Amino acid sequence: MKITAIKTAATSGHGMHLWVRVETDEGISGIGECVHGGVQAIAIIHEIRHHLIGRDPFRIDALFEEVRRSHVFDGGFAGALITALTGIELALWDLKGKAMRAPVYELLGGKFRDKIRVYADCQVDPGMDLSEVKQVVDGVLERGFTALKIDVDGGDPHKDPFNYTASEREQDQMLQLIDMTVSAAGKDIAVAADVHTRLDMPSAIRLAKACEHYQLMWLEEPVPPENIDAMREITRSTTTPICAGENLYLRHGFRDLITRQAVDVIMPDIPKCGGLSECRKIANLAEIYYIPFAPHNVASPIGTMASCHVCATVPNFLVIEFHWLQRDYWSTIITDKEDIIKHGYITPSDRPGIGLELDETVARQYQYPGTTWFE
Ligand SMILES: [Mg+2]
């Protein structure tokens, strides 16, 4: 079997969902998705596909590494080039699964678990009172989720945008949002809080310590993950679990975070940071440090299902994100209209490949402006 074409399409999703279809001379094709590569990822795929036409699509890891290493001066360590390659990687796994008539999780070593726990990313904001927060939490509970995440940063409009010291007012607002959410959630639902790297060291330590009695599932990226010493200092200073990694790439990007035990939880974004093989390796590295794996996820059902094939095959999987609570785009753009999330869990598809197909007629209604459609 030889690769004959690699084509892209893009829809407006969380920023942009970039679709990749790999076609072969035997008529079998695979669909992949990548996120947060920007429009430049399209141009990158159109450039790197010339390396892959005529090649054996089953040699997924070798093709990935060959293209990456031949582009080390053009972004082969991190960023859009890795994300573009990731979209191709997902499509190659889908294609290989279809060709071998096996679901991707079987090709990755088989399942540790049959159901993948999902947490809901929720929108609460500092202007809400307890009854409004409770309404959001009840909506999550009604759908059967056992975990949720709230954003707590950005509550002080008068703040100097370049200085990340939290004012007393901002700290109070963050704690109040956490307090309202935890009390609305009760014992039935785990709560994580995200500050999107927007604190400095003293503010991060102060917040993490003040959160301790809420027993959060985690506090996410109190500071950027680029300074391992700083992240480790925060993690060591508190019993609140610290989680990071949604903007890191490849196992190289996670190595120090994991081996220096600078975080309590890691959250690679699988359809962004290197794909299924790479994230399985990241999870396996984290596992020998007893660090749980909780992927960040803003992908469509296809990228999410691909991620769930990885989550099924690693021992230390904790929970994966769902980012589409308030938007109906989610279930409409795949051919199965049924929501893949049932009672807060996703069952990895037993069909060959990733197990879901794009409904192009519907998806095209969301075509990203200025992009081509599977060209
Ligand atoms: Mg985050």
PDB file of C-alpha atoms in Angstrom, residues 107-352:
ATOM      1  CA  LEU A 107      -2.936  -1.601  17.594  1.00  0.00           C
ATOM      2  CA  LEU A 108      -1.686   0.468  20.566  1.00  0.00           C
ATOM      3  CA  GLY A 109      -1.445  -2.551  22.861  1.00  0.00           C
ATOM      4  CA  GLY A 110      -5.024  -3.163  23.969  1.00  0.00           C
ATOM      5  CA  LYS A 111      -7.269  -1.657  26.593  1.00  0.00           C
ATOM      6  CA  PHE A 112      -6.706  -1.114  30.311  1.00  0.00           C
ATOM      7  CA  ARG A 113     -10.303   0.104  30.569  1.00  0.00           C
ATOM      8  CA  ASP A 114     -13.523   0.014  28.552  1.00  0.00           C
ATOM      9  CA  LYS A 115     -14.847   3.488  29.413  1.00  0.00           C
ATOM     10  CA  ILE A 116     -13.018   6.808  29.366  1.00  0.00           C
ATOM     11  CA  ARG A 117     -14.005   9.310  32.070  1.00  0.00           C
ATOM     12  CA  VAL A 118     -14.694  12.805  30.745  1.00  0.00           C
ATOM     13  CA  TYR A 119     -14.765  16.147  32.583  1.00  0.00           C
ATOM     14  CA  ALA A 120     -16.798  19.129  31.429  1.00  0.00           C
ATOM     15  CA  ASP A 121     -15.168  22.518  30.908  1.00  0.00           C
ATOM     16  CA  CYS A 122     -17.752  24.966  32.330  1.00  0.00           C
ATOM     17  CA  GLN A 123     -18.317  28.665  32.005  1.00  0.00           C
ATOM     18  CA  VAL A 124     -18.749  30.402  35.318  1.00  0.00           C
ATOM     19  CA  ASP A 125     -17.646  33.979  35.849  1.00  0.00           C
ATOM     20  CA  PRO A 126     -16.987  36.325  38.747  1.00  0.00           C
ATOM     21  CA  GLY A 127     -20.280  38.166  38.167  1.00  0.00           C
ATOM     22  CA  MET A 128     -22.335  35.063  39.021  1.00  0.00           C
ATOM     23  CA  ASP A 129     -24.013  34.442  42.373  1.00  0.00           C
ATOM     24  CA  LEU A 130     -24.310  31.018  43.991  1.00  0.00           C
ATOM     25  CA  SER A 131     -27.667  30.168  42.349  1.00  0.00           C
ATOM     26  CA  GLU A 132     -26.249  30.927  38.881  1.00  0.00           C
ATOM     27  CA  VAL A 133     -23.170  28.819  39.542  1.00  0.00           C
ATOM     28  CA  LYS A 134     -25.437  26.052  40.857  1.00  0.00           C
ATOM     29  CA  GLN A 135     -27.428  26.157  37.625  1.00  0.00           C
ATOM     30  CA  VAL A 136     -24.232  25.545  35.604  1.00  0.00           C
ATOM     31  CA  VAL A 137     -23.113  22.729  37.921  1.00  0.00           C
ATOM     32  CA  ASP A 138     -26.577  21.110  37.883  1.00  0.00           C
ATOM     33  CA  GLY A 139     -26.455  21.078  34.060  1.00  0.00           C
ATOM     34  CA  VAL A 140     -23.185  19.130  34.261  1.00  0.00           C
ATOM     35  CA  LEU A 141     -24.569  16.741  36.894  1.00  0.00           C
ATOM     36  CA  GLU A 142     -27.711  16.108  34.829  1.00  0.00           C
ATOM     37  CA  ARG A 143     -25.555  14.936  31.918  1.00  0.00           C
ATOM     38  CA  GLY A 144     -23.835  12.459  34.228  1.00  0.00           C
ATOM     39  CA  PHE A 145     -20.370  14.022  34.407  1.00  0.00           C
ATOM     40  CA  THR A 146     -18.367  13.220  37.534  1.00  0.00           C
ATOM     41  CA  ALA A 147     -15.836  16.026  37.081  1.00  0.00           C
ATOM     42  CA  LEU A 148     -15.724  19.623  35.826  1.00  0.00           C
ATOM     43  CA  LYS A 149     -13.312  22.488  35.339  1.00  0.00           C
ATOM     44  CA  ILE A 150     -13.810  26.220  35.741  1.00  0.00           C
ATOM     45  CA  ASP A 151     -11.687  29.180  34.604  1.00  0.00           C
ATOM     46  CA  VAL A 152     -10.916  31.486  37.503  1.00  0.00           C
ATOM     47  CA  ASP A 153      -8.487  34.036  36.050  1.00  0.00           C
ATOM     48  CA  GLY A 154      -9.344  37.410  34.550  1.00  0.00           C
ATOM     49  CA  GLY A 155     -11.634  38.699  37.294  1.00  0.00           C
ATOM     50  CA  ASP A 156     -10.001  42.126  37.772  1.00  0.00           C
ATOM     51  CA  PRO A 157     -10.584  44.442  34.770  1.00  0.00           C
ATOM     52  CA  HIS A 158      -8.327  47.136  36.296  1.00  0.00           C
ATOM     53  CA  LYS A 159      -5.295  44.883  36.492  1.00  0.00           C
ATOM     54  CA  ASP A 160      -2.007  45.739  34.742  1.00  0.00           C
ATOM     55  CA  PRO A 161      -2.158  43.110  31.956  1.00  0.00           C
ATOM     56  CA  PHE A 162       1.605  42.553  31.988  1.00  0.00           C
ATOM     57  CA  ASN A 163       2.040  42.092  35.719  1.00  0.00           C
ATOM     58  CA  TYR A 164       0.831  38.735  37.033  1.00  0.00           C
ATOM     59  CA  THR A 165       0.647  39.608  40.728  1.00  0.00           C
ATOM     60  CA  ALA A 166      -2.909  38.846  41.862  1.00  0.00           C
ATOM     61  CA  SER A 167      -4.484  41.749  43.726  1.00  0.00           C
ATOM     62  CA  GLU A 168      -6.378  40.980  46.922  1.00  0.00           C
ATOM     63  CA  ARG A 169      -9.605  41.536  44.980  1.00  0.00           C
ATOM     64  CA  GLU A 170      -8.569  39.118  42.237  1.00  0.00           C
ATOM     65  CA  GLN A 171      -7.475  36.470  44.743  1.00  0.00           C
ATOM     66  CA  ASP A 172     -10.805  36.836  46.586  1.00  0.00           C
ATOM     67  CA  GLN A 173     -12.754  36.494  43.333  1.00  0.00           C
ATOM     68  CA  MET A 174     -10.854  33.351  42.322  1.00  0.00           C
ATOM     69  CA  LEU A 175     -11.455  31.783  45.729  1.00  0.00           C
ATOM     70  CA  GLN A 176     -15.107  32.811  45.729  1.00  0.00           C
ATOM     71  CA  LEU A 177     -15.688  31.146  42.346  1.00  0.00           C
ATOM     72  CA  ILE A 178     -13.977  27.974  43.556  1.00  0.00           C
ATOM     73  CA  ASP A 179     -15.948  28.090  46.826  1.00  0.00           C
ATOM     74  CA  MET A 180     -19.310  28.486  45.034  1.00  0.00           C
ATOM     75  CA  THR A 181     -18.512  25.737  42.513  1.00  0.00           C
ATOM     76  CA  VAL A 182     -17.317  23.243  45.125  1.00  0.00           C
ATOM     77  CA  SER A 183     -20.326  23.885  47.339  1.00  0.00           C
ATOM     78  CA  ALA A 184     -22.712  23.568  44.349  1.00  0.00           C
ATOM     79  CA  ALA A 185     -20.981  20.374  43.233  1.00  0.00           C
ATOM     80  CA  GLY A 186     -21.031  18.670  46.621  1.00  0.00           C
ATOM     81  CA  LYS A 187     -19.259  15.363  47.020  1.00  0.00           C
ATOM     82  CA  ASP A 188     -20.516  13.947  43.713  1.00  0.00           C
ATOM     83  CA  ILE A 189     -18.286  15.864  41.345  1.00  0.00           C
ATOM     84  CA  ALA A 190     -14.556  16.629  41.219  1.00  0.00           C
ATOM     85  CA  VAL A 191     -13.597  20.256  40.520  1.00  0.00           C
ATOM     86  CA  ALA A 192     -10.502  21.597  38.736  1.00  0.00           C
ATOM     87  CA  ALA A 193      -9.643  25.305  38.395  1.00  0.00           C
ATOM     88  CA  ASP A 194      -7.624  26.849  35.552  1.00  0.00           C
ATOM     89  CA  VAL A 195      -5.648  30.118  35.769  1.00  0.00           C
ATOM     90  CA  HIS A 196      -4.110  29.918  32.255  1.00  0.00           C
ATOM     91  CA  THR A 197      -0.543  30.694  33.443  1.00  0.00           C
ATOM     92  CA  ARG A 198      -1.608  34.201  34.523  1.00  0.00           C
ATOM     93  CA  LEU A 199      -0.017  34.358  37.983  1.00  0.00           C
ATOM     94  CA  ASP A 200       3.451  35.043  39.288  1.00  0.00           C
ATOM     95  CA  MET A 201       5.183  32.866  41.886  1.00  0.00           C
ATOM     96  CA  PRO A 202       3.981  34.522  45.122  1.00  0.00           C
ATOM     97  CA  SER A 203       0.406  34.806  43.820  1.00  0.00           C
ATOM     98  CA  ALA A 204       0.402  31.194  42.595  1.00  0.00           C
ATOM     99  CA  ILE A 205       1.662  29.825  45.920  1.00  0.00           C
ATOM    100  CA  ARG A 206      -0.818  31.979  47.849  1.00  0.00           C
ATOM    101  CA  LEU A 207      -3.745  30.748  45.722  1.00  0.00           C
ATOM    102  CA  ALA A 208      -2.690  27.086  45.778  1.00  0.00           C
ATOM    103  CA  LYS A 209      -2.384  27.130  49.586  1.00  0.00           C
ATOM    104  CA  ALA A 210      -5.682  28.961  50.024  1.00  0.00           C
ATOM    105  CA  CYS A 211      -7.362  26.248  47.886  1.00  0.00           C
ATOM    106  CA  GLU A 212      -6.080  23.317  49.915  1.00  0.00           C
ATOM    107  CA  HIS A 213      -9.221  22.638  51.959  1.00  0.00           C
ATOM    108  CA  TYR A 214     -11.341  22.458  48.765  1.00  0.00           C
ATOM    109  CA  GLN A 215      -9.437  19.318  47.693  1.00  0.00           C
ATOM    110  CA  LEU A 216      -9.482  20.310  44.014  1.00  0.00           C
ATOM    111  CA  MET A 217      -8.921  17.685  41.328  1.00  0.00           C
ATOM    112  CA  TRP A 218      -6.160  20.094  40.293  1.00  0.00           C
ATOM    113  CA  LEU A 219      -5.128  23.734  39.932  1.00  0.00           C
ATOM    114  CA  GLU A 220      -4.128  24.196  36.270  1.00  0.00           C
ATOM    115  CA  GLU A 221      -1.043  26.091  35.109  1.00  0.00           C
ATOM    116  CA  PRO A 222      -0.725  28.669  37.887  1.00  0.00           C
ATOM    117  CA  VAL A 223       2.461  29.825  36.068  1.00  0.00           C
ATOM    118  CA  PRO A 224       3.746  28.952  32.562  1.00  0.00           C
ATOM    119  CA  PRO A 225       5.304  25.469  32.293  1.00  0.00           C
ATOM    120  CA  GLU A 226       8.477  26.775  30.625  1.00  0.00           C
ATOM    121  CA  ASN A 227      10.292  27.264  33.956  1.00  0.00           C
ATOM    122  CA  ILE A 228      10.449  23.818  35.534  1.00  0.00           C
ATOM    123  CA  ASP A 229      12.076  25.117  38.754  1.00  0.00           C
ATOM    124  CA  ALA A 230       9.244  27.596  39.337  1.00  0.00           C
ATOM    125  CA  MET A 231       6.529  25.006  38.664  1.00  0.00           C
ATOM    126  CA  ARG A 232       8.266  22.513  40.930  1.00  0.00           C
ATOM    127  CA  GLU A 233       8.520  25.101  43.718  1.00  0.00           C
ATOM    128  CA  ILE A 234       4.755  25.699  43.563  1.00  0.00           C
ATOM    129  CA  THR A 235       3.979  21.975  43.435  1.00  0.00           C
ATOM    130  CA  ARG A 236       6.207  21.362  46.476  1.00  0.00           C
ATOM    131  CA  SER A 237       4.658  24.263  48.407  1.00  0.00           C
ATOM    132  CA  THR A 238       1.100  22.948  48.530  1.00  0.00           C
ATOM    133  CA  THR A 239      -1.124  19.891  48.874  1.00  0.00           C
ATOM    134  CA  THR A 240      -3.311  21.246  46.007  1.00  0.00           C
ATOM    135  CA  PRO A 241      -2.437  19.084  42.955  1.00  0.00           C
ATOM    136  CA  ILE A 242      -0.811  21.136  40.182  1.00  0.00           C
ATOM    137  CA  CYS A 243      -1.473  20.251  36.510  1.00  0.00           C
ATOM    138  CA  ALA A 244       0.288  21.571  33.369  1.00  0.00           C
ATOM    139  CA  GLY A 245       1.204  20.807  29.763  1.00  0.00           C
ATOM    140  CA  GLU A 246      -1.530  21.876  27.292  1.00  0.00           C
ATOM    141  CA  ASN A 247       1.018  23.992  25.359  1.00  0.00           C
ATOM    142  CA  LEU A 248       3.970  21.600  25.389  1.00  0.00           C
ATOM    143  CA  TYR A 249       5.018  19.422  22.447  1.00  0.00           C
ATOM    144  CA  LEU A 250       6.476  15.932  22.084  1.00  0.00           C
ATOM    145  CA  ARG A 251       7.915  13.767  24.862  1.00  0.00           C
ATOM    146  CA  HIS A 252      10.953  16.038  24.860  1.00  0.00           C
ATOM    147  CA  GLY A 253       8.740  18.933  25.940  1.00  0.00           C
ATOM    148  CA  PHE A 254       7.344  16.911  28.858  1.00  0.00           C
ATOM    149  CA  ARG A 255      10.562  15.229  29.958  1.00  0.00           C
ATOM    150  CA  ASP A 256      11.761  17.680  32.611  1.00  0.00           C
ATOM    151  CA  LEU A 257       8.250  18.381  33.890  1.00  0.00           C
ATOM    152  CA  ILE A 258       7.848  14.655  34.532  1.00  0.00           C
ATOM    153  CA  THR A 259      11.321  13.490  35.559  1.00  0.00           C
ATOM    154  CA  ARG A 260      11.821  16.412  37.961  1.00  0.00           C
ATOM    155  CA  GLN A 261       8.333  15.779  39.340  1.00  0.00           C
ATOM    156  CA  ALA A 262       7.436  19.420  38.820  1.00  0.00           C
ATOM    157  CA  VAL A 263       3.690  18.679  38.526  1.00  0.00           C
ATOM    158  CA  ASP A 264       1.159  16.285  40.052  1.00  0.00           C
ATOM    159  CA  VAL A 265      -0.865  15.789  36.830  1.00  0.00           C
ATOM    160  CA  ILE A 266       0.078  16.195  33.117  1.00  0.00           C
ATOM    161  CA  MET A 267      -2.328  17.280  30.373  1.00  0.00           C
ATOM    162  CA  PRO A 268      -0.902  16.890  26.857  1.00  0.00           C
ATOM    163  CA  ASP A 269      -3.287  17.905  24.061  1.00  0.00           C
ATOM    164  CA  ILE A 270      -3.094  14.730  21.950  1.00  0.00           C
ATOM    165  CA  PRO A 271      -4.315  16.125  18.552  1.00  0.00           C
ATOM    166  CA  LYS A 272      -1.872  19.011  18.942  1.00  0.00           C
ATOM    167  CA  CYS A 273       1.360  17.963  20.600  1.00  0.00           C
ATOM    168  CA  GLY A 274       2.519  14.896  18.649  1.00  0.00           C
ATOM    169  CA  GLY A 275      -0.331  12.419  18.243  1.00  0.00           C
ATOM    170  CA  LEU A 276      -1.220   8.958  19.467  1.00  0.00           C
ATOM    171  CA  SER A 277       2.200   7.256  19.525  1.00  0.00           C
ATOM    172  CA  GLU A 278       3.900  10.251  21.091  1.00  0.00           C
ATOM    173  CA  CYS A 279       1.289  10.793  23.797  1.00  0.00           C
ATOM    174  CA  ARG A 280       1.293   7.130  24.708  1.00  0.00           C
ATOM    175  CA  LYS A 281       5.036   7.480  25.303  1.00  0.00           C
ATOM    176  CA  ILE A 282       4.483  10.664  27.356  1.00  0.00           C
ATOM    177  CA  ALA A 283       1.870   8.863  29.471  1.00  0.00           C
ATOM    178  CA  ASN A 284       4.185   5.876  29.947  1.00  0.00           C
ATOM    179  CA  LEU A 285       7.033   8.156  31.093  1.00  0.00           C
ATOM    180  CA  ALA A 286       4.692   9.890  33.546  1.00  0.00           C
ATOM    181  CA  GLU A 287       3.454   6.533  34.822  1.00  0.00           C
ATOM    182  CA  ILE A 288       6.846   5.486  36.169  1.00  0.00           C
ATOM    183  CA  TYR A 289       6.798   8.674  38.269  1.00  0.00           C
ATOM    184  CA  TYR A 290       3.217   7.837  39.382  1.00  0.00           C
ATOM    185  CA  ILE A 291       1.926  10.988  37.645  1.00  0.00           C
ATOM    186  CA  PRO A 292      -1.624  10.733  36.247  1.00  0.00           C
ATOM    187  CA  PHE A 293      -2.401  11.559  32.592  1.00  0.00           C
ATOM    188  CA  ALA A 294      -5.387  13.892  32.018  1.00  0.00           C
ATOM    189  CA  PRO A 295      -5.388  15.095  28.376  1.00  0.00           C
ATOM    190  CA  HIS A 296      -6.418  18.633  27.520  1.00  0.00           C
ATOM    191  CA  ASN A 297      -8.975  18.435  24.709  1.00  0.00           C
ATOM    192  CA  VAL A 298     -10.775  20.947  22.495  1.00  0.00           C
ATOM    193  CA  ALA A 299     -11.069  18.621  19.483  1.00  0.00           C
ATOM    194  CA  SER A 300     -14.206  17.470  17.656  1.00  0.00           C
ATOM    195  CA  PRO A 301     -15.607  13.958  18.346  1.00  0.00           C
ATOM    196  CA  ILE A 302     -13.016  12.536  15.894  1.00  0.00           C
ATOM    197  CA  GLY A 303      -9.950  14.011  17.634  1.00  0.00           C
ATOM    198  CA  THR A 304     -11.553  13.225  20.990  1.00  0.00           C
ATOM    199  CA  MET A 305     -12.216   9.594  20.037  1.00  0.00           C
ATOM    200  CA  ALA A 306      -8.639   9.283  18.730  1.00  0.00           C
ATOM    201  CA  SER A 307      -7.419  10.593  22.106  1.00  0.00           C
ATOM    202  CA  CYS A 308      -9.673   8.079  23.893  1.00  0.00           C
ATOM    203  CA  HIS A 309      -7.918   5.217  22.066  1.00  0.00           C
ATOM    204  CA  VAL A 310      -4.703   6.384  23.794  1.00  0.00           C
ATOM    205  CA  CYS A 311      -6.455   6.911  27.152  1.00  0.00           C
ATOM    206  CA  ALA A 312      -7.719   3.320  27.004  1.00  0.00           C
ATOM    207  CA  THR A 313      -4.210   1.914  26.544  1.00  0.00           C
ATOM    208  CA  VAL A 314      -2.258   3.588  29.359  1.00  0.00           C
ATOM    209  CA  PRO A 315      -2.509   2.625  33.038  1.00  0.00           C
ATOM    210  CA  ASN A 316      -2.316   6.155  34.481  1.00  0.00           C
ATOM    211  CA  PHE A 317      -5.214   7.767  32.589  1.00  0.00           C
ATOM    212  CA  LEU A 318      -7.279   9.961  34.939  1.00  0.00           C
ATOM    213  CA  VAL A 319      -9.839  11.980  32.933  1.00  0.00           C
ATOM    214  CA  ILE A 320     -10.105  13.779  29.536  1.00  0.00           C
ATOM    215  CA  GLU A 321     -11.624  17.199  28.800  1.00  0.00           C
ATOM    216  CA  PHE A 322     -14.867  18.020  26.954  1.00  0.00           C
ATOM    217  CA  HIS A 323     -15.022  21.640  25.788  1.00  0.00           C
ATOM    218  CA  TRP A 324     -18.387  21.903  24.010  1.00  0.00           C
ATOM    219  CA  LEU A 325     -20.988  22.062  26.769  1.00  0.00           C
ATOM    220  CA  GLN A 326     -22.546  25.297  25.540  1.00  0.00           C
ATOM    221  CA  ARG A 327     -22.192  24.739  21.775  1.00  0.00           C
ATOM    222  CA  ASP A 328     -24.079  22.424  19.366  1.00  0.00           C
ATOM    223  CA  TYR A 329     -21.283  22.069  16.724  1.00  0.00           C
ATOM    224  CA  TRP A 330     -20.005  18.989  18.580  1.00  0.00           C
ATOM    225  CA  SER A 331     -22.272  16.105  17.513  1.00  0.00           C
ATOM    226  CA  THR A 332     -23.477  17.510  14.209  1.00  0.00           C
ATOM    227  CA  ILE A 333     -20.272  17.280  12.180  1.00  0.00           C
ATOM    228  CA  ILE A 334     -19.841  13.489  12.356  1.00  0.00           C
ATOM    229  CA  THR A 335     -21.964  10.942  10.512  1.00  0.00           C
ATOM    230  CA  ASP A 336     -23.226   9.368  13.778  1.00  0.00           C
ATOM    231  CA  LYS A 337     -25.422  12.065  15.246  1.00  0.00           C
ATOM    232  CA  GLU A 338     -25.548  10.420  18.655  1.00  0.00           C
ATOM    233  CA  ASP A 339     -23.352  12.045  21.307  1.00  0.00           C
ATOM    234  CA  ILE A 340     -20.280   9.868  21.935  1.00  0.00           C
ATOM    235  CA  ILE A 341     -20.352  10.970  25.597  1.00  0.00           C
ATOM    236  CA  LYS A 342     -22.809   8.925  27.624  1.00  0.00           C
ATOM    237  CA  HIS A 343     -23.252   9.636  31.355  1.00  0.00           C
ATOM    238  CA  GLY A 344     -19.872  11.346  31.494  1.00  0.00           C
ATOM    239  CA  TYR A 345     -17.940   8.565  29.752  1.00  0.00           C
ATOM    240  CA  ILE A 346     -16.815   7.722  26.200  1.00  0.00           C
ATOM    241  CA  THR A 347     -16.573   4.104  25.079  1.00  0.00           C
ATOM    242  CA  PRO A 348     -13.649   3.732  22.635  1.00  0.00           C
ATOM    243  CA  SER A 349     -15.121   2.710  19.287  1.00  0.00           C
ATOM    244  CA  ASP A 350     -14.855  -0.987  18.330  1.00  0.00           C
ATOM    245  CA  ARG A 351     -14.944  -0.110  14.621  1.00  0.00           C
ATOM    246  CA  PRO A 352     -11.765  -0.329  12.534  1.00  0.00           C
TER     247      PRO A 352
END
